[in-house]
Amino acid sequence: MKKTIALALAAAMTASALTGCGSGGKSETAQTTPAAAETKAEAGTQAPDGGQADNAPSGDPIRIGGIAPVTGDKAEMGESFWRSWQLAIDKVNGEGGVLGRPVELVLEDSKADPKEAVELTKKMGDNEDICAVLGPMASSEAIACAPVFEEYSMVELSPCASNNQYAPMSDYAFTLAGKMDAEMPYLIERGVHEYLNAKSVAVIWVNDDWGSSAYQSTEEGCSQYGIEITDNESFVSGEKDFTAILTKIRQTNPEYLLLITQAADGALILNQVKSMGWEIPVIGAGAMYSDQVILLAGDAAENLVASAAFFLSEDDPVAWDYATKFSDGAGFYPTIHGPLSYDAALLLCAAIEKAGTTDRQAVRDALMETTDADVEGLLAGPYSFTEDGDIIRAYCLVKIQDGKWTRVSDYTKCSKFE
């Protein structure tokens, strides 16, 4: 019987999900990731007898930048980024590197601050050894940095920036998450309309660049399928008490509650819905697909439906290997940010190999032609970059049943992209 990775790793995840980032003691920016010392010996360059493998990379390293919050209140989310980047780079180095050379991640701590991210972008742009950059993490950071990356003619590959405005901003701005005007229409069409046959929803959305863009796409999708939005309420990330919002929404008598939130915020809302005695089925945006929701909300999360670009299962050896290594190192289960970051690093390495050089412009041009066929990653394909650096991909629907995530649909795209 299929088991998600959560069943094997729940014990390790529980403590971390409640206590925060496992790298909270790190306070300085690093030339390589905090995980580099742990994983360098596991990079696969040793032959079984202890000698050097025939395909071991050699020569000067190819340096890729990484911008993520290593410290601060977004540090655990940032750890999903840098730890996944490092796991991908370890895999690449274990298979001979890129252009026969080892790959090295140069990590800088943005503290989830757009202004800090801009300064770090300038620092990396001035470093001619860095040929491209993974990150920044959030849409607000990525949008702020896009003009600077354009100035330096350097790739900005953000795993998770999905604001509809981001990718079209610059010829060098790329996203692996895909814009919200692809993901949310999928959730509304395939999930809310077709799977649930919902006639009305109320929406709670986080008031940031990601949330506002997602809600805009939700409005458009609901309008297309005649789904009434009985009420929509926004909140600022970090809010702890949703009682007033939920009481107001309840009075509008929606059929479903749709949450456009990160996992931790969504779990809080689910718990407070249950404590009110309100029995309403809940739908979540893709960021809600996380075992953190199950750990923090327990029974209150049962029957939650969400969209997903991947499904980590023991039946998938590649996904299982990644999830196990990630959880062993981090002490918590990878959320959607991890697989997106892992595949972003693999794609960027594949683009450099395709370019045959570390020249920044050549890497950018090669990335435009790089697809899921060039990597053995975690995300469901097929996918490729559009002219504006966006990705249109297939998604599936997942549901929490008997305390674990279960895939309840095949991978498909929103009909307007088929």
Coordinates of C-alpha atoms in Angstrom, one line a residue:
M1 CA 0.0 0.0 0.0
K2 CA 1.3 3.4 -0.9
K3 CA 2.8 5.4 2.0
T4 CA 3.9 9.0 1.9
I5 CA 7.2 9.9 3.3
A6 CA 5.5 11.4 6.3
L7 CA 4.7 8.1 7.9
A8 CA 8.4 7.2 8.1
L9 CA 9.6 10.6 9.3
A10 CA 6.8 11.9 11.5
A11 CA 8.8 11.6 14.7
A12 CA 11.7 13.6 13.4
M13 CA 9.3 16.2 11.9
T14 CA 7.2 16.8 15.0
A15 CA 9.8 18.4 17.2
S16 CA 11.1 20.6 14.4
A17 CA 7.7 21.8 13.2
L18 CA 7.0 23.1 16.7
T19 CA 10.4 24.5 17.5
G20 CA 11.4 26.2 14.3
C21 CA 14.6 26.2 12.1
G22 CA 17.3 23.6 12.7
S23 CA 19.9 26.2 11.6
G24 CA 18.8 28.9 13.9
G25 CA 22.2 29.2 15.4
K26 CA 23.7 30.3 12.1
S27 CA 24.2 34.1 12.1
E28 CA 26.7 34.8 9.4
T29 CA 26.5 34.6 5.6
A30 CA 28.5 31.7 4.3
Q31 CA 30.7 31.0 1.2
T32 CA 28.9 27.6 1.0
T33 CA 25.8 26.4 2.7
P34 CA 25.7 25.4 6.4
A35 CA 25.1 21.9 5.1
A36 CA 28.2 21.8 3.0
A37 CA 30.5 20.5 5.7
E38 CA 28.0 17.7 6.5
T39 CA 27.4 16.7 2.9
K40 CA 30.8 17.3 1.2
A41 CA 32.0 13.8 2.0
E42 CA 28.8 12.4 0.6
A43 CA 29.1 14.1 -2.7
G44 CA 29.8 10.7 -4.4
T45 CA 33.4 11.5 -5.6
Q46 CA 34.8 8.5 -3.8
A47 CA 35.0 5.1 -5.4
P48 CA 33.7 2.1 -3.3
D49 CA 37.3 1.1 -2.3
G50 CA 38.1 4.6 -1.0
G51 CA 39.8 5.7 -4.2
Q52 CA 38.8 8.6 -6.5
A53 CA 35.9 7.8 -8.8
D54 CA 36.6 7.9 -12.5
N55 CA 34.0 10.6 -13.1
A56 CA 35.0 12.7 -10.2
P57 CA 34.8 16.4 -11.1
S58 CA 38.1 18.3 -11.0
G59 CA 39.4 21.8 -11.6
D60 CA 38.1 25.1 -10.5
P61 CA 34.6 25.0 -9.1
I62 CA 31.6 26.4 -11.0
R63 CA 30.0 28.8 -8.5
I64 CA 26.3 29.3 -8.4
G65 CA 24.8 31.9 -6.0
G66 CA 22.0 31.3 -3.6
I67 CA 19.9 33.9 -1.9
A68 CA 17.7 32.7 1.0
P69 CA 16.9 33.7 4.6
V70 CA 19.3 31.8 6.8
T71 CA 18.4 33.7 9.9
G72 CA 15.3 35.5 11.0
D73 CA 11.6 34.4 11.3
K74 CA 11.7 32.9 7.8
A75 CA 14.8 30.8 8.4
E76 CA 13.0 27.5 8.5
M77 CA 11.5 28.2 5.1
G78 CA 14.9 29.3 3.9
E79 CA 16.5 26.1 5.1
S80 CA 14.1 24.2 2.8
F81 CA 15.8 26.2 0.0
W82 CA 19.5 26.0 0.8
R83 CA 19.4 22.4 2.0
S84 CA 17.5 21.3 -1.2
W85 CA 20.0 23.2 -3.4
Q86 CA 22.9 21.5 -1.7
L87 CA 21.3 18.0 -2.0
A88 CA 20.9 18.7 -5.7
I89 CA 24.4 19.9 -6.1
D90 CA 25.7 16.9 -4.2
K91 CA 23.9 14.7 -6.7
V92 CA 25.3 16.6 -9.7
N93 CA 28.9 16.4 -8.2
G94 CA 28.4 12.7 -7.5
E95 CA 27.6 12.2 -11.1
G96 CA 30.7 14.0 -12.5
G97 CA 29.8 17.7 -11.9
V98 CA 29.1 20.2 -14.7
L99 CA 31.5 20.4 -17.6
G100 CA 33.7 18.0 -15.6
R101 CA 34.1 20.6 -12.8
P102 CA 32.6 20.5 -9.3
V103 CA 29.7 22.9 -8.5
E104 CA 29.8 25.1 -5.5
L105 CA 26.9 27.0 -3.9
V106 CA 27.7 30.5 -2.6
L107 CA 24.9 31.2 -0.1
E108 CA 24.0 34.6 1.2
D109 CA 21.4 35.4 3.9
S110 CA 18.7 37.8 2.8
K111 CA 16.8 37.6 6.1
A112 CA 13.7 37.6 3.9
D113 CA 14.2 41.4 3.4
P114 CA 13.9 42.7 -0.2
K115 CA 16.4 45.5 0.5
E116 CA 18.9 43.0 1.8
A117 CA 18.3 40.8 -1.2
V118 CA 19.0 43.7 -3.6
E119 CA 22.4 44.4 -1.9
L120 CA 23.3 40.7 -2.1
T121 CA 22.3 40.6 -5.8
K122 CA 24.8 43.5 -6.4
K123 CA 27.4 41.6 -4.4
M124 CA 26.9 38.5 -6.5
G125 CA 26.8 40.5 -9.7
D126 CA 30.2 42.0 -9.0
N127 CA 31.6 38.6 -8.3
E128 CA 32.6 37.4 -11.8
D129 CA 33.0 33.8 -10.5
I130 CA 29.3 33.5 -10.0
C131 CA 27.5 32.6 -13.3
A132 CA 23.9 32.5 -12.1
V133 CA 21.8 32.7 -8.9
L134 CA 19.2 30.5 -7.3
G135 CA 16.6 32.6 -5.5
P136 CA 15.6 34.9 -3.9
M137 CA 12.8 33.1 -2.1
A138 CA 9.7 35.2 -2.0
S139 CA 8.0 37.2 -4.7
S140 CA 8.6 40.5 -3.0
E141 CA 12.4 39.8 -2.9
A142 CA 12.5 38.4 -6.5
I143 CA 10.6 41.4 -7.9
A144 CA 12.9 43.9 -6.1
C145 CA 16.0 42.2 -7.4
A146 CA 14.9 41.6 -11.0
P147 CA 16.1 45.0 -12.4
V148 CA 19.5 44.4 -10.8
F149 CA 19.9 40.9 -12.3
E150 CA 19.0 42.5 -15.6
E151 CA 21.8 45.0 -15.1
Y152 CA 24.3 42.3 -14.6
S153 CA 22.9 40.0 -17.4
M154 CA 22.6 37.2 -14.9
V155 CA 20.0 34.5 -14.4
E156 CA 17.7 34.9 -11.4
L157 CA 16.0 31.5 -11.0
S158 CA 13.6 31.8 -8.1
P159 CA 12.1 28.4 -7.1
C160 CA 8.9 29.9 -5.6
A161 CA 8.3 33.4 -6.8
S162 CA 4.9 33.1 -8.3
N163 CA 3.5 36.6 -8.4
N164 CA 2.0 37.2 -11.9
Q165 CA 4.2 40.3 -12.4
Y166 CA 7.6 38.6 -11.6
A167 CA 8.7 36.5 -14.6
P168 CA 7.7 39.1 -17.3
M169 CA 9.8 41.8 -15.6
S170 CA 13.1 40.8 -17.1
D171 CA 14.7 38.6 -19.7
Y172 CA 16.8 37.1 -16.8
A173 CA 13.9 36.4 -14.4
F174 CA 12.8 32.8 -14.2
T175 CA 10.5 30.9 -11.8
L176 CA 10.0 27.2 -11.3
A177 CA 6.8 27.6 -9.3
G178 CA 4.8 29.0 -12.2
K179 CA 2.7 32.1 -11.9
M180 CA -0.5 32.1 -9.9
D181 CA -2.5 32.7 -13.1
A182 CA -1.7 29.0 -13.9
E183 CA -1.8 27.3 -10.5
M184 CA -5.0 28.9 -9.1
P185 CA -7.0 28.5 -12.2
Y186 CA -6.1 24.8 -12.1
L187 CA -7.3 24.6 -8.4
I188 CA -10.5 26.4 -9.2
E189 CA -11.3 24.5 -12.4
R190 CA -10.1 21.0 -11.5
G191 CA -10.6 21.1 -7.8
V192 CA -13.3 23.5 -6.7
H193 CA -15.5 23.2 -9.9
E194 CA -14.9 19.6 -11.2
Y195 CA -13.8 17.6 -8.2
L196 CA -15.9 19.3 -5.5
N197 CA -18.7 20.7 -7.6
A198 CA -18.7 23.8 -5.3
K199 CA -21.2 26.6 -5.9
S200 CA -19.7 29.0 -3.3
V201 CA -16.5 29.6 -1.4
A202 CA -15.2 32.1 1.1
V203 CA -11.5 33.0 0.8
I204 CA -8.9 33.9 3.4
W205 CA -5.6 35.1 1.8
V206 CA -2.3 36.3 3.1
N207 CA -1.8 40.0 2.2
D208 CA 1.6 39.8 0.5
D209 CA 2.7 39.7 -3.2
W210 CA 2.1 36.0 -3.5
G211 CA -1.3 36.0 -1.7
S212 CA -2.7 39.1 -3.6
S213 CA -1.7 37.6 -6.9
A214 CA -3.2 34.2 -6.0
Y215 CA -6.4 35.9 -4.9
Q216 CA -6.7 37.9 -8.1
S217 CA -6.4 34.6 -10.1
T218 CA -9.0 33.0 -7.8
E219 CA -11.5 35.7 -8.5
E220 CA -11.0 35.3 -12.2
G221 CA -11.4 31.5 -12.0
C222 CA -14.5 31.6 -9.8
S223 CA -16.1 34.2 -12.1
Q224 CA -15.5 31.9 -15.1
Y225 CA -17.2 28.9 -13.5
G226 CA -20.0 30.8 -11.8
I227 CA -18.7 30.1 -8.3
E228 CA -19.8 32.7 -5.8
I229 CA -17.2 34.2 -3.4
T230 CA -19.4 35.0 -0.4
D231 CA -16.6 36.9 1.3
N232 CA -12.8 37.4 1.1
E233 CA -10.7 38.4 4.0
S234 CA -6.9 39.2 4.0
F235 CA -4.4 39.0 6.9
V236 CA -0.8 40.0 7.5
S237 CA 1.6 37.0 7.9
G238 CA 2.2 36.4 11.6
E239 CA -1.4 36.8 12.6
K240 CA -2.4 34.4 15.4
D241 CA -6.1 35.0 16.0
F242 CA -8.5 34.4 13.1
T243 CA -11.6 34.3 15.2
A244 CA -13.0 37.6 14.0
I245 CA -12.4 36.8 10.4
L246 CA -13.9 33.4 10.7
T247 CA -17.0 34.7 12.5
K248 CA -17.6 37.2 9.8
I249 CA -17.1 34.7 7.0
R250 CA -19.4 32.1 8.7
Q251 CA -22.3 34.6 8.5
T252 CA -22.1 34.5 4.7
N253 CA -22.8 30.8 4.7
P254 CA -20.2 29.6 2.1
E255 CA -20.2 26.0 1.0
Y256 CA -16.4 25.7 1.2
L257 CA -13.5 27.7 2.8
L258 CA -10.5 28.4 0.6
L259 CA -7.2 29.2 2.2
I260 CA -4.5 31.0 0.3
T261 CA -1.9 30.7 3.0
Q262 CA 1.4 29.0 3.9
A263 CA 1.2 25.8 5.8
A264 CA 1.7 27.1 9.4
D265 CA -0.9 29.9 9.0
G266 CA -3.3 27.4 7.4
A267 CA -2.9 25.0 10.3
L268 CA -3.8 27.8 12.7
I269 CA -6.9 28.6 10.8
L270 CA -8.0 24.9 10.6
N271 CA -7.6 24.6 14.4
Q272 CA -9.6 27.7 15.0
V273 CA -12.4 26.5 12.6
K274 CA -12.6 23.3 14.6
S275 CA -12.6 25.1 18.0
M276 CA -15.6 27.2 16.8
G277 CA -17.5 24.0 16.1
W278 CA -17.8 25.0 12.4
E279 CA -18.0 22.0 10.2
I280 CA -17.0 23.4 6.8
P281 CA -14.9 21.6 4.2
V282 CA -11.6 23.4 3.4
I283 CA -9.6 23.8 0.2
G284 CA -5.9 24.9 0.2
A285 CA -3.6 26.6 -2.3
G286 CA -0.5 24.5 -3.2
A287 CA 1.5 25.9 -0.3
M288 CA -0.9 24.0 2.1
Y289 CA 0.4 20.7 0.7
S290 CA 2.7 20.0 3.7
D291 CA 2.9 17.5 6.5
Q292 CA 3.3 20.5 8.8
V293 CA -0.4 21.0 8.3
I294 CA -1.1 17.5 9.6
L295 CA 1.3 17.8 12.5
L296 CA 0.0 21.2 13.7
A297 CA -3.7 20.7 12.9
G298 CA -4.2 17.0 13.5
D299 CA -7.9 15.9 13.0
A300 CA -8.8 19.5 12.1
A301 CA -6.9 19.0 8.8
E302 CA -8.8 15.8 7.8
N303 CA -10.3 16.0 4.3
L304 CA -8.4 19.1 3.3
V305 CA -8.0 19.3 -0.5
A306 CA -5.1 21.1 -2.1
S307 CA -3.2 21.3 -5.4
A308 CA 0.3 19.9 -5.8
A309 CA 3.0 19.9 -8.4
F310 CA 4.6 16.8 -6.9
F311 CA 3.8 13.9 -4.6
L312 CA 6.5 12.5 -2.4
S313 CA 5.9 8.8 -2.1
E314 CA 7.8 5.7 -1.0
D315 CA 6.9 4.2 -4.4
D316 CA 9.1 6.9 -6.2
P317 CA 12.8 6.1 -5.5
V318 CA 14.0 9.5 -6.5
A319 CA 11.4 11.4 -4.4
W320 CA 12.0 9.0 -1.4
D321 CA 15.8 9.4 -1.5
Y322 CA 15.4 13.2 -1.6
A323 CA 12.8 13.4 1.2
T324 CA 14.8 11.0 3.4
K325 CA 18.0 12.9 3.1
F326 CA 16.3 16.2 3.6
S327 CA 14.5 15.1 6.7
D328 CA 17.6 13.4 8.1
G329 CA 19.5 16.6 7.8
A330 CA 16.8 19.2 8.6
G331 CA 14.8 17.3 11.1
F332 CA 11.5 18.3 9.4
Y333 CA 9.5 17.3 6.4
P334 CA 10.1 19.2 3.1
T335 CA 7.3 21.5 2.1
I336 CA 6.6 22.5 -1.5
H337 CA 9.6 24.9 -1.3
G338 CA 12.0 22.0 -1.0
P339 CA 11.2 20.1 -4.2
L340 CA 10.9 23.3 -6.2
S341 CA 14.4 24.3 -4.9
Y342 CA 15.9 20.9 -5.6
D343 CA 14.7 20.9 -9.2
A344 CA 15.7 24.5 -9.7
A345 CA 19.3 23.6 -8.9
L346 CA 19.2 20.6 -11.2
L347 CA 17.8 22.7 -14.0
L348 CA 20.4 25.4 -13.6
C349 CA 23.2 22.9 -13.6
A350 CA 21.7 21.3 -16.7
A351 CA 21.6 24.7 -18.4
I352 CA 25.3 25.4 -17.7
E353 CA 26.1 22.0 -19.1
K354 CA 24.0 22.7 -22.2
A355 CA 25.7 26.1 -22.6
G356 CA 29.1 24.5 -22.5
T357 CA 30.4 27.6 -20.6
T358 CA 29.8 29.7 -17.5
D359 CA 29.3 32.9 -19.5
R360 CA 26.2 34.5 -17.9
Q361 CA 24.4 35.3 -21.2
A362 CA 25.1 31.9 -22.6
V363 CA 23.7 30.3 -19.4
R364 CA 20.6 32.4 -19.6
D365 CA 20.0 31.4 -23.3
A366 CA 20.6 27.7 -22.5
L367 CA 18.2 27.8 -19.6
M368 CA 15.4 29.0 -21.9
E369 CA 15.9 25.7 -23.8
T370 CA 16.2 23.5 -20.7
T371 CA 13.2 21.3 -19.7
D372 CA 12.3 18.5 -17.4
A373 CA 13.7 16.1 -19.9
D374 CA 17.2 17.3 -19.0
V375 CA 16.9 16.4 -15.3
E376 CA 15.8 13.5 -13.1
G377 CA 13.8 15.7 -10.7
L378 CA 10.9 15.6 -8.3
L379 CA 8.2 17.6 -10.1
A380 CA 5.6 16.2 -12.4
G381 CA 6.3 17.0 -16.1
P382 CA 6.4 17.8 -18.8
Y383 CA 7.3 21.4 -18.4
S384 CA 9.5 24.0 -20.1
F385 CA 10.1 27.7 -19.8
T386 CA 7.8 30.1 -21.7
E387 CA 9.2 33.2 -23.4
D388 CA 8.9 35.3 -20.3
G389 CA 10.6 32.8 -18.0
D390 CA 7.5 31.3 -16.5
I391 CA 6.6 27.6 -16.4
I392 CA 3.2 26.1 -17.3
R393 CA 3.0 22.6 -15.7
A394 CA 0.7 19.9 -14.7
Y395 CA -0.8 19.6 -11.2
C396 CA -2.7 17.0 -9.3
L397 CA -5.2 17.2 -6.4
V398 CA -4.2 15.8 -3.0
K399 CA -6.3 15.2 0.1
I400 CA -5.7 14.4 3.7
Q401 CA -7.4 11.0 4.4
D402 CA -6.9 9.1 7.7
G403 CA -4.2 11.5 8.7
K404 CA -2.0 11.3 5.6
W405 CA -1.8 12.9 2.2
T406 CA -3.3 10.9 -0.7
R407 CA -3.2 11.8 -4.4
V408 CA -6.8 11.8 -5.6
S409 CA -6.4 12.9 -9.3
D410 CA -4.1 12.4 -12.2
Y411 CA -1.7 15.2 -13.3
T412 CA -3.4 17.6 -15.6
K413 CA -3.2 21.3 -16.6
C414 CA -5.8 23.9 -16.4
S415 CA -7.8 23.6 -19.7
K416 CA -6.7 27.0 -20.9
F417 CA -3.1 25.8 -21.1
E418 CA -3.7 22.4 -22.7

